[in-house]
Amino acid sequence: MTTQPDLLYSEEEDALRAAVRDLLTDHCDPAAVLARIASDTPHDRSLWRTLAQSMGLAGLLVPESFGGQGATHREAAVVLEELGRSVAPVPYLTSAVVATEALLACGGEEAAGLLAQLASGQTVATLAVGPAARPGGAHPVVRHEQGALHGELTAVADAAVADVLLVPARDGGLYAVNTEVVTVTPKVSLDLTRPLAALTFSGAPGRRLTDDAGPAVQRALRTGAGLLASEQLGLADRCLTETVRYLKERRQFNRPVGGFQALKHRLAGLWLEIAGLRAAARNAADTLATGSEDTDLAVAVAQAYAAPVAVRAAEEALQLHGGIGMTWEHPVHLYLKRAKADSIAYGTAGGHRAAVAELADLRAP
Amino acid sequence: MTDSTELRTRTRELLAAHPPAATDRLDFLRARFDAGLAWVHFPEGLGGLGAPRSLQAVVDAELEAAGAPDNDPRRIGIGLGMAAPTILRFGTEEQKRRFLRPLWTGEEVWCQLFSEPGAGSDLAALGTRAVRDEGAWVVNGQKVWTSSAHAARWAILIARTDPDVPKHQGITYFLCDMTDPGVEVRPLRQITGEAEFNEVFLTDVRIPDSRRLGEIGDGWRVAQTTLMNERVSIGGMRLPREGGMIGPVAKTWRERPELRTHDLHQRLLELWVEAEVARLTGERLRQQLVAGQPGPEGSGMKLAFARLNQEISGLEVELVGEEGLLYDDWSMRRPELVDFTGREAGYRYLRAKGNSIEGGTSEVLLNIVAERVLGLPAEPRTDKDIPWKDLAR
């Protein structure tokens, strides 16, 4: 018998949300994000410094004894909702959540030192696995030979902005590698707010964090998948809110377009799906925070549900904005590209349904 | 302020004074009502203690552990879920004292005389007439989709008392004695073969003015209390994982591997995930209610519940293969209890079709979400300023 998860937001979480939203309203509006992704530095380092250093949010998941805030996945999920809502081009999910969780699983002085740097926001790290790796499915391709790493990874999210790469290698170890000793080649990415880069390791020296990368990578990917649902929730909710606002203003046939029943029903249906996503995302965040025995299933359910909802929200937003939604200058394409990229990140909905089949004892034929 | 400690004490006192093993079931239920432990959020003297609703669980857990009888809530759902909150809010002191106790103990079953053949989604257009005759009202008309009418002693009834004003303004709410002459109940057979519902014909039924609930002409507002509670009771139940329609399908899937195909597997997993998310959404809604911050999710729960029941039961008929071509029993019966997940796959599939119609169609509920939650423009109301008698019908 497991206890009921707390699916609400606490007053502190609401206050955290308000603070992050205020910051993003001032420093991450759609025009700023559009300008940013068209530049040579798609990541917003200034915004990252404010979030990570001034507000201390990079260390939410890090215990105070390691220089962090000692908060939980519930608070990190709230931050991700807001970042998703603004499609903010900052490495929060990759560094402050996924890489941080991998380090938390390692133990040892090397990992502890890195954790403190990540928590302070001065160092950005990313886990060097493909963007589609889901819990239970990562395959390291990098070799560790004679004290150095060799091999190529074709695509790693946020690698171009990382100072340190956490690299699982075929010998079973997890290595910390400074990015300057690796060839990082930015890729032209579908989602320019979370760009990918190829990595080439040609004898790069690495510090061994643990002999057994497996549990660390699993923990990192599970948390990444679970909290990604909150990012998808924030994104979907913003798409709905903006579309509803626009359809109340936009007039055709001498009436607000939002008064047509065909559109009202579509938006109401979307609202219902987002209400479901909110419950599923809170459930995943709460089970991660409490370490409930239901966590694997809660994460798989949230990810099996979230991607289709977020993609539909962005696609509906585009369609219901009409012609303006198809232009580069309108931000809806940022949401569509992030939503579609998120539907692959940390495993597809189908991959997570396969996990549900195992966890809920609904076996394949 | 009544807290959980005090409620536990009171419950133990009730159990000590009326040991369930040695007490007649009805006597126990009456004693429980009189102790204020029936519905603790009701006022003192009316089965409650004015305590927070969330503390009912404390009482229920104590009583269940002691093996005390309950009031068989599924048999009296309309009374508990719809009539009682409406009587509590709009009833006179005399009405509350007369009706709430036997309603709660189940001595008197209630039914709801709202829908008419010509007034379904547009309930406010109803045409059953109530005409004043000295100290009483004479009622004529036809009601439909009345569950439990054949078992009911009382009905909540809305009827038109003034046809000369727009439709929402001329309605009055009554408590109707189903044993009165002029009340005729006929079973209404549905696509499942059984008759869970009835048609009720009202011919010169005399209702004393003392059984009017609320003001003359205020019946539409009174009925909103009933209808809001109906939707909460349809969509707001707390379920364990696999507690709804998905349960029997998952069980069959596990027990009969020979039925499995890849196509069915993918569809089952999608629906299982959606059912689990709907369960969590309901749980979140319940937590909001307990925290005193009701969210708008309630409007949507019934929509999700209806669609999922239909899709899951449809999948189940396919899953069982050739057995899906059979049906357990078409004979005409009049059940007193409704069980959406009872009987076999074919029954569940057919019964679920009603889920998107009864208690507000899914189309009307989508309008409600769009207008009240999202604030989108309302549907045109061409009838709102026209006297009811001049409406096209």
Short mmCIF file of N, CA, C and O in Angstrom, two decimals, chain A residues 137-191:
data_model
loop_
_atom_site.label_atom_id
_atom_site.label_comp_id
_atom_site.label_asym_id
_atom_site.label_seq_id
_atom_site.Cartn_x
_atom_site.Cartn_y
_atom_site.Cartn_z
N GLY A 137 17.28 2.13 -21.51
CA GLY A 137 17.67 1.94 -22.92
C GLY A 137 18.92 2.65 -23.41
O GLY A 137 19.04 2.85 -24.61
N ALA A 138 19.85 3.03 -22.53
CA ALA A 138 21.03 3.77 -23.01
C ALA A 138 22.15 2.81 -23.43
O ALA A 138 22.36 1.78 -22.79
N HIS A 139 22.86 3.16 -24.49
CA HIS A 139 23.94 2.31 -24.97
C HIS A 139 25.20 3.14 -25.17
O HIS A 139 25.29 3.87 -26.16
N PRO A 140 26.16 3.07 -24.28
CA PRO A 140 27.37 3.89 -24.47
C PRO A 140 28.16 3.42 -25.68
O PRO A 140 28.23 2.23 -25.97
N VAL A 141 28.71 4.37 -26.41
CA VAL A 141 29.50 4.03 -27.59
C VAL A 141 30.94 4.50 -27.45
O VAL A 141 31.78 4.21 -28.28
N VAL A 142 31.24 5.23 -26.37
CA VAL A 142 32.58 5.78 -26.19
C VAL A 142 33.46 4.73 -25.49
O VAL A 142 33.02 4.08 -24.54
N ARG A 143 34.70 4.55 -25.98
CA ARG A 143 35.62 3.57 -25.40
C ARG A 143 36.59 4.27 -24.45
O ARG A 143 36.97 5.42 -24.68
N HIS A 144 36.95 3.55 -23.40
CA HIS A 144 37.97 4.08 -22.49
C HIS A 144 39.19 3.19 -22.61
O HIS A 144 39.17 2.01 -22.28
N GLU A 145 40.28 3.74 -23.16
CA GLU A 145 41.48 2.95 -23.39
C GLU A 145 42.70 3.73 -22.92
O GLU A 145 42.88 4.89 -23.30
N GLN A 146 43.51 3.09 -22.10
CA GLN A 146 44.76 3.68 -21.61
C GLN A 146 44.56 5.08 -21.06
O GLN A 146 45.22 6.03 -21.44
N GLY A 147 43.51 5.19 -20.23
CA GLY A 147 43.30 6.45 -19.52
C GLY A 147 42.68 7.55 -20.34
O GLY A 147 42.62 8.70 -19.89
N ALA A 148 42.22 7.25 -21.55
CA ALA A 148 41.61 8.31 -22.36
C ALA A 148 40.40 7.77 -23.11
O ALA A 148 40.25 6.56 -23.30
N LEU A 149 39.51 8.70 -23.52
CA LEU A 149 38.26 8.32 -24.17
C LEU A 149 38.36 8.50 -25.68
O LEU A 149 38.96 9.47 -26.18
N HIS A 150 37.73 7.54 -26.39
CA HIS A 150 37.74 7.55 -27.85
C HIS A 150 36.34 7.25 -28.36
O HIS A 150 35.67 6.38 -27.80
N GLY A 151 35.94 7.93 -29.39
CA GLY A 151 34.65 7.59 -30.00
C GLY A 151 33.87 8.84 -30.37
O GLY A 151 34.33 9.98 -30.16
N GLU A 152 32.68 8.61 -30.95
CA GLU A 152 31.86 9.73 -31.41
C GLU A 152 30.43 9.57 -30.93
O GLU A 152 29.90 8.45 -30.90
N LEU A 153 29.83 10.66 -30.59
CA LEU A 153 28.39 10.69 -30.31
C LEU A 153 27.79 11.68 -31.30
O LEU A 153 28.26 12.82 -31.41
N THR A 154 26.76 11.25 -32.02
CA THR A 154 26.28 12.10 -33.12
C THR A 154 25.43 13.27 -32.63
O THR A 154 25.35 14.30 -33.30
N ALA A 155 24.83 13.14 -31.46
CA ALA A 155 23.96 14.23 -31.02
C ALA A 155 23.77 14.19 -29.51
O ALA A 155 23.29 13.18 -28.98
N VAL A 156 24.15 15.27 -28.85
CA VAL A 156 23.94 15.40 -27.40
C VAL A 156 23.34 16.78 -27.13
O VAL A 156 23.88 17.80 -27.59
N ALA A 157 22.24 16.82 -26.39
CA ALA A 157 21.55 18.09 -26.16
C ALA A 157 22.38 18.99 -25.25
O ALA A 157 22.96 18.53 -24.26
N ASP A 158 22.42 20.26 -25.58
CA ASP A 158 23.08 21.30 -24.78
C ASP A 158 24.59 21.08 -24.62
O ASP A 158 25.22 21.71 -23.77
N ALA A 159 25.19 20.21 -25.47
CA ALA A 159 26.64 19.96 -25.33
C ALA A 159 27.43 21.21 -25.66
O ALA A 159 28.51 21.44 -25.10
N ALA A 160 26.92 22.03 -26.57
CA ALA A 160 27.68 23.20 -27.01
C ALA A 160 27.85 24.22 -25.89
O ALA A 160 28.75 25.05 -25.93
N VAL A 161 27.00 24.17 -24.90
CA VAL A 161 27.08 25.15 -23.82
C VAL A 161 27.69 24.53 -22.56
O VAL A 161 27.90 25.21 -21.57
N ALA A 162 27.99 23.23 -22.62
CA ALA A 162 28.47 22.55 -21.41
C ALA A 162 29.96 22.79 -21.19
O ALA A 162 30.73 22.89 -22.13
N ASP A 163 30.33 22.88 -19.92
CA ASP A 163 31.74 22.95 -19.55
C ASP A 163 32.29 21.55 -19.32
O ASP A 163 33.47 21.29 -19.51
N VAL A 164 31.42 20.68 -18.86
CA VAL A 164 31.83 19.33 -18.50
C VAL A 164 30.83 18.34 -19.11
O VAL A 164 29.63 18.58 -19.09
N LEU A 165 31.38 17.24 -19.63
CA LEU A 165 30.55 16.16 -20.15
C LEU A 165 30.65 14.98 -19.20
O LEU A 165 31.76 14.64 -18.75
N LEU A 166 29.51 14.36 -18.89
CA LEU A 166 29.52 13.13 -18.09
C LEU A 166 29.34 11.99 -19.08
O LEU A 166 28.28 11.85 -19.70
N VAL A 167 30.40 11.17 -19.23
CA VAL A 167 30.45 10.24 -20.35
C VAL A 167 30.44 8.79 -19.86
O VAL A 167 31.41 8.34 -19.23
N PRO A 168 29.37 8.05 -20.11
CA PRO A 168 29.40 6.61 -19.83
C PRO A 168 30.22 5.91 -20.92
O PRO A 168 30.02 6.19 -22.11
N ALA A 169 31.13 5.04 -20.50
CA ALA A 169 31.98 4.36 -21.48
C ALA A 169 31.74 2.86 -21.44
O ALA A 169 31.10 2.34 -20.52
N ARG A 170 32.28 2.17 -22.46
CA ARG A 170 32.02 0.74 -22.58
C ARG A 170 32.63 -0.08 -21.45
O ARG A 170 32.22 -1.21 -21.23
N ASP A 171 33.64 0.45 -20.77
CA ASP A 171 34.21 -0.31 -19.65
C ASP A 171 33.32 -0.24 -18.41
O ASP A 171 33.67 -0.78 -17.37
N GLY A 172 32.17 0.39 -18.55
CA GLY A 172 31.22 0.45 -17.44
C GLY A 172 31.38 1.69 -16.59
O GLY A 172 30.52 1.98 -15.76
N GLY A 173 32.43 2.45 -16.78
CA GLY A 173 32.67 3.62 -15.93
C GLY A 173 31.94 4.86 -16.44
O GLY A 173 31.48 4.92 -17.58
N LEU A 174 31.80 5.82 -15.54
CA LEU A 174 31.27 7.13 -15.92
C LEU A 174 32.39 8.15 -15.71
O LEU A 174 33.00 8.19 -14.63
N TYR A 175 32.67 8.94 -16.74
CA TYR A 175 33.82 9.84 -16.72
C TYR A 175 33.38 11.29 -16.84
O TYR A 175 32.43 11.60 -17.59
N ALA A 176 34.08 12.16 -16.13
CA ALA A 176 33.90 13.60 -16.31
C ALA A 176 34.99 14.10 -17.25
O ALA A 176 36.18 13.84 -17.01
N VAL A 177 34.56 14.77 -18.31
CA VAL A 177 35.50 15.21 -19.34
C VAL A 177 35.28 16.69 -19.58
O VAL A 177 34.14 17.12 -19.81
N ASN A 178 36.36 17.46 -19.52
CA ASN A 178 36.21 18.89 -19.82
C ASN A 178 35.94 19.07 -21.32
O ASN A 178 36.59 18.44 -22.15
N THR A 179 35.01 19.93 -21.64
CA THR A 179 34.59 20.06 -23.03
C THR A 179 35.73 20.54 -23.92
O THR A 179 35.77 20.21 -25.10
N GLU A 180 36.69 21.28 -23.35
CA GLU A 180 37.74 21.83 -24.22
C GLU A 180 38.64 20.77 -24.83
O GLU A 180 39.30 21.03 -25.82
N VAL A 181 38.64 19.53 -24.26
CA VAL A 181 39.48 18.48 -24.84
C VAL A 181 38.67 17.58 -25.79
O VAL A 181 39.14 16.52 -26.20
N VAL A 182 37.45 17.99 -26.10
CA VAL A 182 36.57 17.22 -26.98
C VAL A 182 36.23 18.12 -28.17
O VAL A 182 36.10 19.34 -28.01
N THR A 183 36.09 17.52 -29.36
CA THR A 183 35.64 18.31 -30.50
C THR A 183 34.11 18.38 -30.48
O THR A 183 33.44 17.35 -30.57
N VAL A 184 33.59 19.58 -30.29
CA VAL A 184 32.14 19.78 -30.20
C VAL A 184 31.68 20.46 -31.48
O VAL A 184 32.12 21.57 -31.80
N THR A 185 30.82 19.78 -32.24
CA THR A 185 30.35 20.33 -33.51
C THR A 185 28.85 20.58 -33.44
O THR A 185 28.06 19.63 -33.43
N PRO A 186 28.44 21.84 -33.32
CA PRO A 186 27.00 22.11 -33.25
C PRO A 186 26.28 21.58 -34.49
O PRO A 186 26.80 21.67 -35.60
N LYS A 187 25.08 21.00 -34.28
CA LYS A 187 24.27 20.49 -35.39
C LYS A 187 23.14 21.48 -35.65
O LYS A 187 22.69 22.18 -34.75
N VAL A 188 22.70 21.51 -36.89
CA VAL A 188 21.51 22.31 -37.20
C VAL A 188 20.32 21.53 -36.64
O VAL A 188 20.00 20.44 -37.11
N SER A 189 19.71 22.07 -35.60
CA SER A 189 18.73 21.30 -34.83
C SER A 189 17.30 21.75 -35.12
O SER A 189 17.05 22.94 -35.38
N LEU A 190 16.37 20.79 -35.04
CA LEU A 190 14.95 21.15 -35.18
C LEU A 190 14.56 22.15 -34.09
O LEU A 190 13.90 23.15 -34.36
N ASP A 191 14.95 21.86 -32.86
CA ASP A 191 14.62 22.74 -31.75
C ASP A 191 15.84 23.61 -31.44
O ASP A 191 16.78 23.17 -30.80
#
